[in-house]
PDB file of C-alpha atoms in Angstrom:
ATOM      1  CA  MET A   1      -3.305 -28.874   3.999  1.00  0.00           C
ATOM      2  CA  ALA A   2      -3.708 -32.127   5.959  1.00  0.00           C
ATOM      3  CA  GLY A   3      -2.647 -30.399   9.498  1.00  0.00           C
ATOM      4  CA  ILE A   4      -4.152 -27.120   8.822  1.00  0.00           C
ATOM      5  CA  ASP A   5      -7.680 -29.108   7.531  1.00  0.00           C
ATOM      6  CA  HIS A   6      -6.552 -30.974  11.197  1.00  0.00           C
ATOM      7  CA  HIS A   7      -6.147 -27.888  12.895  1.00  0.00           C
ATOM      8  CA  HIS A   8      -9.767 -26.298  11.476  1.00  0.00           C
ATOM      9  CA  ARG A   9     -11.574 -29.026  12.862  1.00  0.00           C
ATOM     10  CA  ARG A  10     -10.022 -28.419  16.330  1.00  0.00           C
ATOM     11  CA  GLU A  11     -10.824 -25.928  16.433  1.00  0.00           C
ATOM     12  CA  ARG A  12     -14.616 -25.393  15.004  1.00  0.00           C
ATOM     13  CA  LEU A  13     -14.878 -28.559  18.054  1.00  0.00           C
ATOM     14  CA  ALA A  14     -13.428 -26.544  20.579  1.00  0.00           C
ATOM     15  CA  LEU A  15     -15.849 -23.526  19.406  1.00  0.00           C
ATOM     16  CA  TRP A  16     -18.667 -25.867  19.258  1.00  0.00           C
ATOM     17  CA  ALA A  17     -17.546 -27.305  22.961  1.00  0.00           C
ATOM     18  CA  ALA A  18     -18.181 -23.780  24.705  1.00  0.00           C
ATOM     19  CA  LEU A  19     -21.150 -23.011  22.754  1.00  0.00           C
ATOM     20  CA  ALA A  20     -22.244 -26.273  24.674  1.00  0.00           C
ATOM     21  CA  LEU A  21     -20.502 -25.773  27.677  1.00  0.00           C
ATOM     22  CA  ILE A  22     -22.426 -21.880  28.098  1.00  0.00           C
ATOM     23  CA  LEU A  23     -26.169 -23.195  27.964  1.00  0.00           C
ATOM     24  CA  ALA A  24     -25.223 -25.721  30.408  1.00  0.00           C
ATOM     25  CA  TRP A  25     -23.508 -23.478  32.870  1.00  0.00           C
ATOM     26  CA  GLY A  26     -26.560 -21.026  32.114  1.00  0.00           C
ATOM     27  CA  SER A  27     -29.461 -23.862  32.051  1.00  0.00           C
ATOM     28  CA  ASN A  28     -26.946 -25.107  35.764  1.00  0.00           C
ATOM     29  CA  PHE A  29     -28.760 -22.019  37.197  1.00  0.00           C
ATOM     30  CA  SER A  30     -32.146 -23.472  37.651  1.00  0.00           C
ATOM     31  CA  VAL A  31     -31.367 -26.887  37.658  1.00  0.00           C
ATOM     32  CA  GLN A  32     -29.043 -26.151  41.156  1.00  0.00           C
ATOM     33  CA  LYS A  33     -32.174 -24.104  42.340  1.00  0.00           C
ATOM     34  CA  ALA A  34     -34.812 -26.959  42.002  1.00  0.00           C
ATOM     35  CA  VAL A  35     -32.245 -29.199  43.631  1.00  0.00           C
ATOM     36  CA  PHE A  36     -31.889 -26.693  46.772  1.00  0.00           C
ATOM     37  CA  GLU A  37     -35.189 -25.701  47.064  1.00  0.00           C
ATOM     38  CA  ALA A  38     -35.220 -30.530  46.962  1.00  0.00           C
ATOM     39  CA  LEU A  39     -32.292 -30.521  49.637  1.00  0.00           C
ATOM     40  CA  SER A  40     -31.613 -27.127  50.723  1.00  0.00           C
ATOM     41  CA  PRO A  41     -28.156 -25.010  50.400  1.00  0.00           C
ATOM     42  CA  GLY A  42     -26.368 -26.787  53.642  1.00  0.00           C
ATOM     43  CA  GLY A  43     -27.714 -30.270  51.886  1.00  0.00           C
ATOM     44  CA  PHE A  44     -26.316 -30.182  48.836  1.00  0.00           C
ATOM     45  CA  LEU A  45     -23.111 -28.311  49.360  1.00  0.00           C
ATOM     46  CA  PHE A  46     -23.352 -31.505  51.866  1.00  0.00           C
ATOM     47  CA  VAL A  47     -23.050 -34.796  49.425  1.00  0.00           C
ATOM     48  CA  ARG A  48     -21.287 -31.714  47.100  1.00  0.00           C
ATOM     49  CA  TYR A  49     -18.359 -32.581  49.035  1.00  0.00           C
ATOM     50  CA  LEU A  50     -18.364 -35.932  49.612  1.00  0.00           C
ATOM     51  CA  ILE A  51     -18.637 -36.585  45.481  1.00  0.00           C
ATOM     52  CA  MET A  52     -16.288 -33.353  44.844  1.00  0.00           C
ATOM     53  CA  PRO A  53     -12.642 -35.375  46.719  1.00  0.00           C
ATOM     54  CA  LEU A  54     -13.987 -39.111  44.966  1.00  0.00           C
ATOM     55  CA  ALA A  55     -13.679 -36.724  41.462  1.00  0.00           C
ATOM     56  CA  ALA A  56     -10.563 -34.874  42.148  1.00  0.00           C
ATOM     57  CA  ALA A  57      -8.813 -38.096  43.300  1.00  0.00           C
ATOM     58  CA  ALA A  58     -10.139 -39.958  39.874  1.00  0.00           C
ATOM     59  CA  LEU A  59      -8.343 -37.087  38.360  1.00  0.00           C
ATOM     60  CA  LEU A  60      -4.795 -36.543  40.120  1.00  0.00           C
ATOM     61  CA  VAL A  61      -5.227 -40.526  39.015  1.00  0.00           C
ATOM     62  CA  ALA A  62      -6.274 -40.652  35.337  1.00  0.00           C
ATOM     63  CA  HIS A  63      -3.044 -38.192  35.112  1.00  0.00           C
ATOM     64  CA  HIS A  64      -0.222 -38.590  36.977  1.00  0.00           C
ATOM     65  CA  GLY A  65      -0.974 -42.841  38.058  1.00  0.00           C
ATOM     66  CA  MET A  66      -0.530 -43.759  41.423  1.00  0.00           C
ATOM     67  CA  ALA A  67       2.773 -41.338  41.737  1.00  0.00           C
ATOM     68  CA  TRP A  68       0.447 -38.310  42.676  1.00  0.00           C
ATOM     69  CA  PRO A  69       2.567 -34.569  42.047  1.00  0.00           C
ATOM     70  CA  ARG A  70       4.600 -34.403  45.477  1.00  0.00           C
ATOM     71  CA  LEU A  71       4.289 -31.257  47.099  1.00  0.00           C
ATOM     72  CA  THR A  72       6.107 -29.163  49.393  1.00  0.00           C
ATOM     73  CA  ARG A  73       4.688 -28.151  53.040  1.00  0.00           C
ATOM     74  CA  PRO A  74       4.342 -24.724  51.980  1.00  0.00           C
ATOM     75  CA  GLU A  75       2.781 -25.720  49.134  1.00  0.00           C
ATOM     76  CA  LEU A  76       0.313 -27.208  50.446  1.00  0.00           C
ATOM     77  CA  LEU A  77      -0.358 -25.267  53.380  1.00  0.00           C
ATOM     78  CA  GLU A  78      -1.144 -22.279  50.291  1.00  0.00           C
ATOM     79  CA  LEU A  79      -3.619 -25.566  48.705  1.00  0.00           C
ATOM     80  CA  LEU A  80      -5.610 -25.634  51.837  1.00  0.00           C
ATOM     81  CA  ARG A  81      -5.278 -21.532  52.122  1.00  0.00           C
ATOM     82  CA  LEU A  82      -6.697 -21.553  48.205  1.00  0.00           C
ATOM     83  CA  GLY A  83      -9.341 -24.384  49.019  1.00  0.00           C
ATOM     84  CA  LEU A  84     -10.506 -22.868  51.290  1.00  0.00           C
ATOM     85  CA  ILE A  85     -11.603 -19.160  49.335  1.00  0.00           C
ATOM     86  CA  GLY A  86     -12.304 -20.904  46.885  1.00  0.00           C
ATOM     87  CA  HIS A  87     -14.906 -23.617  47.906  1.00  0.00           C
ATOM     88  CA  LEU A  88     -15.588 -22.583  51.725  1.00  0.00           C
ATOM     89  CA  LEU A  89     -16.321 -19.440  50.844  1.00  0.00           C
ATOM     90  CA  HIS A  90     -16.420 -18.573  47.681  1.00  0.00           C
ATOM     91  CA  VAL A  91     -18.823 -22.181  46.338  1.00  0.00           C
ATOM     92  CA  GLY A  92     -20.966 -21.898  50.132  1.00  0.00           C
ATOM     93  CA  LEU A  93     -21.631 -18.460  49.034  1.00  0.00           C
ATOM     94  CA  VAL A  94     -22.431 -19.414  46.003  1.00  0.00           C
ATOM     95  CA  THR A  95     -24.641 -22.011  47.471  1.00  0.00           C
ATOM     96  CA  TYR A  96     -26.513 -19.844  49.524  1.00  0.00           C
ATOM     97  CA  GLY A  97     -26.542 -16.705  47.366  1.00  0.00           C
ATOM     98  CA  ILE A  98     -28.373 -18.600  44.518  1.00  0.00           C
ATOM     99  CA  HIS A  99     -30.789 -19.429  47.236  1.00  0.00           C
ATOM    100  CA  TRP A 100     -31.906 -16.615  47.811  1.00  0.00           C
ATOM    101  CA  SER A 101     -31.951 -15.072  44.351  1.00  0.00           C
ATOM    102  CA  THR A 102     -32.271 -15.519  40.907  1.00  0.00           C
ATOM    103  CA  ALA A 103     -31.129 -17.920  38.152  1.00  0.00           C
ATOM    104  CA  PHE A 104     -30.670 -14.324  35.932  1.00  0.00           C
ATOM    105  CA  SER A 105     -29.666 -11.946  38.841  1.00  0.00           C
ATOM    106  CA  SER A 106     -27.683 -15.092  39.831  1.00  0.00           C
ATOM    107  CA  SER A 107     -25.889 -15.449  36.686  1.00  0.00           C
ATOM    108  CA  LEU A 108     -25.197 -11.933  36.197  1.00  0.00           C
ATOM    109  CA  ILE A 109     -24.409 -11.114  39.196  1.00  0.00           C
ATOM    110  CA  LEU A 110     -21.105 -13.917  39.016  1.00  0.00           C
ATOM    111  CA  ALA A 111     -20.097 -12.571  35.513  1.00  0.00           C
ATOM    112  CA  CYS A 112     -19.114  -9.215  37.311  1.00  0.00           C
ATOM    113  CA  GLY A 113     -15.947 -11.459  38.340  1.00  0.00           C
ATOM    114  CA  PRO A 114     -13.521 -10.037  36.193  1.00  0.00           C
ATOM    115  CA  VAL A 115     -13.564  -6.386  37.456  1.00  0.00           C
ATOM    116  CA  PHE A 116     -13.291  -7.700  41.161  1.00  0.00           C
ATOM    117  CA  THR A 117     -10.136  -9.405  39.698  1.00  0.00           C
ATOM    118  CA  LEU A 118      -8.972  -6.194  38.131  1.00  0.00           C
ATOM    119  CA  LEU A 119      -9.415  -4.349  41.289  1.00  0.00           C
ATOM    120  CA  ILE A 120      -7.339  -6.889  43.778  1.00  0.00           C
ATOM    121  CA  LEU A 121      -4.666  -7.054  40.614  1.00  0.00           C
ATOM    122  CA  ARG A 122      -4.793  -3.080  41.177  1.00  0.00           C
ATOM    123  CA  TRP A 123      -4.342  -3.644  44.390  1.00  0.00           C
ATOM    124  CA  HIS A 124      -1.291  -5.774  44.532  1.00  0.00           C
ATOM    125  CA  GLY A 125       0.379  -3.561  42.618  1.00  0.00           C
ATOM    126  CA  SER A 126       0.462  -6.146  39.428  1.00  0.00           C
ATOM    127  CA  GLU A 127      -1.260  -3.939  37.333  1.00  0.00           C
ATOM    128  CA  THR A 128      -2.391  -0.249  36.502  1.00  0.00           C
ATOM    129  CA  MET A 129      -5.937  -0.072  35.644  1.00  0.00           C
ATOM    130  CA  THR A 130      -6.286   1.948  31.709  1.00  0.00           C
ATOM    131  CA  GLY A 131      -8.768   4.715  32.197  1.00  0.00           C
ATOM    132  CA  ALA A 132     -11.323   2.923  29.949  1.00  0.00           C
ATOM    133  CA  GLN A 133     -10.146   0.003  32.430  1.00  0.00           C
ATOM    134  CA  VAL A 134     -11.599   2.200  35.259  1.00  0.00           C
ATOM    135  CA  ALA A 135     -14.738   4.057  33.191  1.00  0.00           C
ATOM    136  CA  GLY A 136     -15.622  -0.326  32.673  1.00  0.00           C
ATOM    137  CA  VAL A 137     -15.275  -0.835  36.622  1.00  0.00           C
ATOM    138  CA  SER A 138     -17.455   2.495  36.812  1.00  0.00           C
ATOM    139  CA  VAL A 139     -19.816   1.448  34.405  1.00  0.00           C
ATOM    140  CA  ALA A 140     -20.429  -2.596  35.983  1.00  0.00           C
ATOM    141  CA  VAL A 141     -20.683  -0.851  39.318  1.00  0.00           C
ATOM    142  CA  VAL A 142     -23.838   2.192  38.134  1.00  0.00           C
ATOM    143  CA  GLY A 143     -25.259  -1.712  35.678  1.00  0.00           C
ATOM    144  CA  VAL A 144     -25.534  -4.003  38.545  1.00  0.00           C
ATOM    145  CA  LEU A 145     -27.287  -0.587  40.998  1.00  0.00           C
ATOM    146  CA  VAL A 146     -29.736  -0.198  37.778  1.00  0.00           C
ATOM    147  CA  PHE A 147     -30.166  -4.564  38.247  1.00  0.00           C
ATOM    148  CA  LEU A 148     -30.693  -4.103  41.365  1.00  0.00           C
ATOM    149  CA  SER A 149     -33.066  -1.076  41.880  1.00  0.00           C
ATOM    150  CA  ASP A 150     -36.166  -2.789  41.182  1.00  0.00           C
ATOM    151  CA  LYS A 151     -35.840  -5.290  43.876  1.00  0.00           C
ATOM    152  CA  LEU A 152     -34.542  -2.863  46.620  1.00  0.00           C
ATOM    153  CA  THR A 153     -37.387  -0.181  45.432  1.00  0.00           C
ATOM    154  CA  GLY A 154     -39.805  -3.229  45.320  1.00  0.00           C
ATOM    155  CA  GLY A 155     -38.846  -4.194  48.964  1.00  0.00           C
ATOM    156  CA  HIS A 156     -37.657  -7.664  47.391  1.00  0.00           C
ATOM    157  CA  TRP A 157     -34.894  -8.388  50.591  1.00  0.00           C
ATOM    158  CA  ARG A 158     -33.988 -11.279  49.952  1.00  0.00           C
ATOM    159  CA  ALA A 159     -33.499 -11.926  46.356  1.00  0.00           C
ATOM    160  CA  GLY A 160     -31.740  -8.436  47.009  1.00  0.00           C
ATOM    161  CA  GLY A 161     -29.765 -10.092  49.790  1.00  0.00           C
ATOM    162  CA  GLY A 162     -28.584 -13.054  47.920  1.00  0.00           C
ATOM    163  CA  ASP A 163     -27.609 -10.281  44.739  1.00  0.00           C
ATOM    164  CA  LEU A 164     -25.295  -8.764  47.363  1.00  0.00           C
ATOM    165  CA  VAL A 165     -23.846 -12.707  49.096  1.00  0.00           C
ATOM    166  CA  LEU A 166     -23.112 -13.420  45.630  1.00  0.00           C
ATOM    167  CA  LEU A 167     -21.214  -9.980  44.442  1.00  0.00           C
ATOM    168  CA  VAL A 168     -19.264 -11.160  47.478  1.00  0.00           C
ATOM    169  CA  ALA A 169     -19.110 -14.268  46.491  1.00  0.00           C
ATOM    170  CA  ALA A 170     -17.154 -13.462  42.738  1.00  0.00           C
ATOM    171  CA  SER A 171     -15.212 -11.692  44.867  1.00  0.00           C
ATOM    172  CA  PHE A 172     -13.775 -14.311  46.994  1.00  0.00           C
ATOM    173  CA  PHE A 173     -13.676 -16.327  42.992  1.00  0.00           C
ATOM    174  CA  SER A 174     -10.802 -13.145  41.761  1.00  0.00           C
ATOM    175  CA  TRP A 175      -9.186 -14.372  45.486  1.00  0.00           C
ATOM    176  CA  TYR A 176      -8.725 -17.686  44.642  1.00  0.00           C
ATOM    177  CA  THR A 177      -7.989 -16.729  40.873  1.00  0.00           C
ATOM    178  CA  VAL A 178      -5.204 -14.336  41.901  1.00  0.00           C
ATOM    179  CA  ALA A 179      -3.504 -16.655  44.688  1.00  0.00           C
ATOM    180  CA  ALA A 180      -3.322 -19.683  42.747  1.00  0.00           C
ATOM    181  CA  LYS A 181      -1.705 -18.442  40.181  1.00  0.00           C
ATOM    182  CA  PRO A 182       1.852 -18.776  40.884  1.00  0.00           C
ATOM    183  CA  LEU A 183       0.832 -22.194  41.608  1.00  0.00           C
ATOM    184  CA  ILE A 184      -0.462 -22.689  37.954  1.00  0.00           C
ATOM    185  CA  GLU A 185       2.248 -21.146  36.879  1.00  0.00           C
ATOM    186  CA  ARG A 186       4.292 -24.394  38.664  1.00  0.00           C
ATOM    187  CA  HIS A 187       1.887 -27.358  39.271  1.00  0.00           C
ATOM    188  CA  GLY A 188      -0.184 -27.284  36.341  1.00  0.00           C
ATOM    189  CA  GLY A 189      -4.686 -26.624  36.743  1.00  0.00           C
ATOM    190  CA  VAL A 190      -4.908 -30.225  36.672  1.00  0.00           C
ATOM    191  CA  THR A 191      -2.813 -29.886  40.027  1.00  0.00           C
ATOM    192  CA  VAL A 192      -3.535 -27.052  41.989  1.00  0.00           C
ATOM    193  CA  LEU A 193      -7.402 -28.045  40.983  1.00  0.00           C
ATOM    194  CA  ALA A 194      -7.254 -31.870  41.988  1.00  0.00           C
ATOM    195  CA  TYR A 195      -5.443 -31.200  45.659  1.00  0.00           C
ATOM    196  CA  GLY A 196      -7.584 -27.880  46.544  1.00  0.00           C
ATOM    197  CA  THR A 197     -10.740 -30.253  45.982  1.00  0.00           C
ATOM    198  CA  LEU A 198      -9.349 -32.351  47.968  1.00  0.00           C
ATOM    199  CA  LEU A 199      -7.671 -30.348  51.206  1.00  0.00           C
ATOM    200  CA  GLY A 200     -11.021 -27.733  51.057  1.00  0.00           C
ATOM    201  CA  SER A 201     -13.528 -30.295  51.218  1.00  0.00           C
ATOM    202  CA  ALA A 202     -12.793 -31.693  54.556  1.00  0.00           C
ATOM    203  CA  PRO A 203     -14.247 -27.936  55.973  1.00  0.00           C
ATOM    204  CA  VAL A 204     -17.701 -28.143  53.420  1.00  0.00           C
ATOM    205  CA  VAL A 205     -18.629 -31.331  54.700  1.00  0.00           C
ATOM    206  CA  ALA A 206     -17.577 -29.859  58.581  1.00  0.00           C
ATOM    207  CA  VAL A 207     -19.875 -27.283  58.083  1.00  0.00           C
ATOM    208  CA  SER A 208     -22.802 -28.546  56.225  1.00  0.00           C
ATOM    209  CA  LEU A 209     -22.586 -32.018  58.139  1.00  0.00           C
ATOM    210  CA  PRO A 210     -26.377 -30.706  60.158  1.00  0.00           C
ATOM    211  CA  ALA A 211     -27.671 -30.072  57.392  1.00  0.00           C
ATOM    212  CA  GLY A 212     -27.003 -33.163  55.812  1.00  0.00           C
ATOM    213  CA  LEU A 213     -27.694 -35.475  58.497  1.00  0.00           C
ATOM    214  CA  GLN A 214     -32.163 -33.140  58.349  1.00  0.00           C
ATOM    215  CA  VAL A 215     -32.527 -34.615  54.459  1.00  0.00           C
ATOM    216  CA  ASP A 216     -34.091 -37.825  54.142  1.00  0.00           C
ATOM    217  CA  TRP A 217     -31.706 -39.388  51.370  1.00  0.00           C
ATOM    218  CA  ALA A 218     -33.763 -41.936  50.812  1.00  0.00           C
ATOM    219  CA  ALA A 219     -36.122 -40.062  50.480  1.00  0.00           C
ATOM    220  CA  VAL A 220     -34.408 -37.415  47.497  1.00  0.00           C
ATOM    221  CA  PRO A 221     -36.021 -38.236  44.064  1.00  0.00           C
ATOM    222  CA  PRO A 222     -34.435 -39.529  40.867  1.00  0.00           C
ATOM    223  CA  ALA A 223     -34.805 -36.384  39.463  1.00  0.00           C
ATOM    224  CA  ILE A 224     -33.145 -34.771  42.253  1.00  0.00           C
ATOM    225  CA  TRP A 225     -30.338 -36.953  42.356  1.00  0.00           C
ATOM    226  CA  LEU A 226     -29.353 -36.162  38.328  1.00  0.00           C
ATOM    227  CA  GLY A 227     -29.371 -32.621  39.263  1.00  0.00           C
ATOM    228  CA  THR A 228     -26.836 -32.661  41.715  1.00  0.00           C
ATOM    229  CA  LEU A 229     -24.422 -34.380  39.527  1.00  0.00           C
ATOM    230  CA  TYR A 230     -25.400 -32.758  36.953  1.00  0.00           C
ATOM    231  CA  ALA A 231     -24.447 -29.583  38.932  1.00  0.00           C
ATOM    232  CA  VAL A 232     -21.633 -31.167  40.938  1.00  0.00           C
ATOM    233  CA  LEU A 233     -19.797 -33.668  37.878  1.00  0.00           C
ATOM    234  CA  VAL A 234     -20.846 -32.481  34.574  1.00  0.00           C
ATOM    235  CA  SER A 235     -20.730 -28.449  35.033  1.00  0.00           C
ATOM    236  CA  ALA A 236     -18.786 -27.958  37.749  1.00  0.00           C
ATOM    237  CA  PHE A 237     -16.029 -30.706  37.233  1.00  0.00           C
ATOM    238  CA  LEU A 238     -16.249 -31.576  34.330  1.00  0.00           C
ATOM    239  CA  GLY A 239     -16.909 -28.292  32.496  1.00  0.00           C
ATOM    240  CA  TRP A 240     -13.278 -26.824  34.110  1.00  0.00           C
ATOM    241  CA  LEU A 241     -12.013 -29.450  32.380  1.00  0.00           C
ATOM    242  CA  VAL A 242     -13.596 -28.615  28.843  1.00  0.00           C
ATOM    243  CA  TRP A 243     -13.634 -24.745  29.528  1.00  0.00           C
ATOM    244  CA  GLY A 244      -9.414 -25.509  29.449  1.00  0.00           C
ATOM    245  CA  TRP A 245      -8.828 -27.785  27.082  1.00  0.00           C
ATOM    246  CA  VAL A 246     -10.962 -25.224  25.223  1.00  0.00           C
ATOM    247  CA  ASN A 247      -8.647 -22.865  26.089  1.00  0.00           C
ATOM    248  CA  ALA A 248      -5.721 -24.582  24.868  1.00  0.00           C
ATOM    249  CA  VAL A 249      -6.951 -24.996  21.637  1.00  0.00           C
ATOM    250  CA  ARG A 250      -8.661 -21.454  20.905  1.00  0.00           C
ATOM    251  CA  GLY A 251      -6.563 -18.793  23.223  1.00  0.00           C
ATOM    252  CA  VAL A 252      -7.663 -16.985  25.668  1.00  0.00           C
ATOM    253  CA  ALA A 253      -8.445 -13.385  24.114  1.00  0.00           C
ATOM    254  CA  ARG A 254     -10.620 -15.906  21.175  1.00  0.00           C
ATOM    255  CA  SER A 255     -12.696 -18.155  24.922  1.00  0.00           C
ATOM    256  CA  ALA A 256     -12.921 -15.383  27.586  1.00  0.00           C
ATOM    257  CA  PRO A 257     -15.878 -13.770  25.359  1.00  0.00           C
ATOM    258  CA  LEU A 258     -17.943 -16.379  25.184  1.00  0.00           C
ATOM    259  CA  LEU A 259     -18.606 -16.393  28.660  1.00  0.00           C
ATOM    260  CA  TYR A 260     -20.723 -13.202  28.312  1.00  0.00           C
ATOM    261  CA  LEU A 261     -23.818 -15.056  26.752  1.00  0.00           C
ATOM    262  CA  MET A 262     -24.094 -17.644  29.668  1.00  0.00           C
ATOM    263  CA  PRO A 263     -26.249 -14.727  31.803  1.00  0.00           C
ATOM    264  CA  PRO A 264     -28.205 -14.983  28.620  1.00  0.00           C
ATOM    265  CA  VAL A 265     -28.180 -18.465  28.672  1.00  0.00           C
ATOM    266  CA  ALA A 266     -29.420 -18.483  32.698  1.00  0.00           C
ATOM    267  CA  ALA A 267     -32.115 -15.727  31.629  1.00  0.00           C
ATOM    268  CA  LEU A 268     -34.049 -18.041  29.638  1.00  0.00           C
ATOM    269  CA  VAL A 269     -34.483 -21.425  30.396  1.00  0.00           C
ATOM    270  CA  ALA A 270     -34.537 -19.511  33.840  1.00  0.00           C
ATOM    271  CA  TRP A 271     -37.651 -18.227  31.207  1.00  0.00           C
ATOM    272  CA  GLY A 272     -39.111 -21.195  29.526  1.00  0.00           C
ATOM    273  CA  ALA A 273     -38.442 -23.640  33.167  1.00  0.00           C
ATOM    274  CA  THR A 274     -39.216 -21.713  36.095  1.00  0.00           C
ATOM    275  CA  GLY A 275     -41.373 -19.102  34.636  1.00  0.00           C
ATOM    276  CA  GLU A 276     -38.977 -15.985  35.468  1.00  0.00           C
ATOM    277  CA  ARG A 277     -39.837 -12.976  34.523  1.00  0.00           C
ATOM    278  CA  TYR A 278     -38.141  -9.561  33.560  1.00  0.00           C
ATOM    279  CA  THR A 279     -38.638  -6.195  34.287  1.00  0.00           C
ATOM    280  CA  TRP A 280     -37.013  -3.363  31.399  1.00  0.00           C
ATOM    281  CA  VAL A 281     -35.001  -1.639  33.831  1.00  0.00           C
ATOM    282  CA  LYS A 282     -33.223  -5.001  34.823  1.00  0.00           C
ATOM    283  CA  LEU A 283     -32.598  -5.753  31.366  1.00  0.00           C
ATOM    284  CA  LEU A 284     -31.624  -2.794  30.788  1.00  0.00           C
ATOM    285  CA  GLY A 285     -29.279  -2.733  33.696  1.00  0.00           C
ATOM    286  CA  ALA A 286     -27.284  -6.184  33.305  1.00  0.00           C
ATOM    287  CA  ALA A 287     -26.946  -4.831  29.312  1.00  0.00           C
ATOM    288  CA  ILE A 288     -25.155  -1.655  30.700  1.00  0.00           C
ATOM    289  CA  THR A 289     -23.027  -4.410  33.451  1.00  0.00           C
ATOM    290  CA  LEU A 290     -22.247  -6.884  30.898  1.00  0.00           C
ATOM    291  CA  ALA A 291     -20.872  -4.024  29.156  1.00  0.00           C
ATOM    292  CA  GLY A 292     -19.108  -2.009  31.832  1.00  0.00           C
ATOM    293  CA  VAL A 293     -17.135  -6.210  32.453  1.00  0.00           C
ATOM    294  CA  ALA A 294     -16.175  -6.286  28.997  1.00  0.00           C
ATOM    295  CA  LEU A 295     -14.731  -3.482  28.489  1.00  0.00           C
ATOM    296  CA  ALA A 296     -13.046  -3.898  32.139  1.00  0.00           C
ATOM    297  CA  GLN A 297     -11.885  -7.073  30.865  1.00  0.00           C
ATOM    298  CA  PHE A 298     -10.898  -6.594  27.620  1.00  0.00           C
ATOM    299  CA  ALA A 299      -8.917  -3.194  27.586  1.00  0.00           C
ATOM    300  CA  ALA A 300      -6.026  -2.711  26.862  1.00  0.00           C
ATOM    301  CA  PRO A 301      -3.384  -4.215  29.090  1.00  0.00           C
ATOM    302  CA  SER A 302      -5.599  -6.314  30.141  1.00  0.00           C
ATOM    303  CA  ARG A 303      -4.644  -9.705  28.619  1.00  0.00           C
ATOM    304  CA  ARG A 304      -3.243 -10.655  31.676  1.00  0.00           C
ATOM    305  CA  THR A 305      -6.439 -10.072  33.991  1.00  0.00           C
ATOM    306  CA  ALA A 306      -8.797 -11.969  30.892  1.00  0.00           C
ATOM    307  CA  ALA A 307      -5.974 -14.773  30.612  1.00  0.00           C
ATOM    308  CA  ALA A 308      -6.191 -14.531  34.312  1.00  0.00           C
ATOM    309  CA  ASP A 309     -10.323 -14.317  34.955  1.00  0.00           C
ATOM    310  CA  SER A 310      -9.857 -17.222  32.569  1.00  0.00           C
ATOM    311  CA  VAL A 311     -10.927 -19.676  34.543  1.00  0.00           C
ATOM    312  CA  PRO A 312     -14.400 -20.432  35.380  1.00  0.00           C
ATOM    313  CA  PRO A 313     -16.349 -20.302  38.663  1.00  0.00           C
ATOM    314  CA  LEU A 314     -16.069 -23.786  40.866  1.00  0.00           C
ATOM    315  CA  ASP A 315     -19.777 -23.966  40.618  1.00  0.00           C
TER     316      ASP A 315
END
């Protein structure tokens, strides 16, 4: 009986942790937009990837002490490739996409990741698509077109371009998710995350160095520093660890649907914090998109797809 009560308490705690994480991730879109305005997207990337390797090294020490896992040269090269895909390409494009777009649009577009994962798995031949999944992909595409239509017809080209950049970024994360799976099965998610971050950080710092040098760091307000640390350490790094624990306790099938709460949370936070407004066309497009993504992700036999996409975005 005590064991059952302990299990129920862990499940309740995991549910509350997941909901808190959805709130953190949803609000992070508005936080990042404020930070980008102060630092520039490139300046944020520069400081982020000075912090991230320190966090990754601390994570390895916490799990393995000073005896870090030994990996073969091919595995390290593969992790370097994953670092370039996940950090330089995905996070880099997400950063600029969020800056150019809006908080609500960014959260919705990035929620399309499972569709790209399914298409990549189908292209690799590791999973076939059922009729329901094809229908889900089609519905999601229609929803995105409806969602973007008011921007494009209204001449908001910068925001529409930002959304297209975010779509490309979502496809890179799906590529990362599929490519990382064999290494995660061999070495665990913590090792893959940490080594991928260590290897992928230097190229991002090199690319963002000119923007970083243009920032007057001594004049950065404390609120922007807090927002930066929140976005880098709380939302991205700690969020990944908490989400992994939530999946271990509740299971991917029960946890993954909670991610569809993130766009509504992002919309409400942006509405309250920045006054962002939404037309009925945008809300209809968002509803159609999320319905299509959910159908594509969870229609049988998509358990492998849901599991593969259980890793939250690195941003």
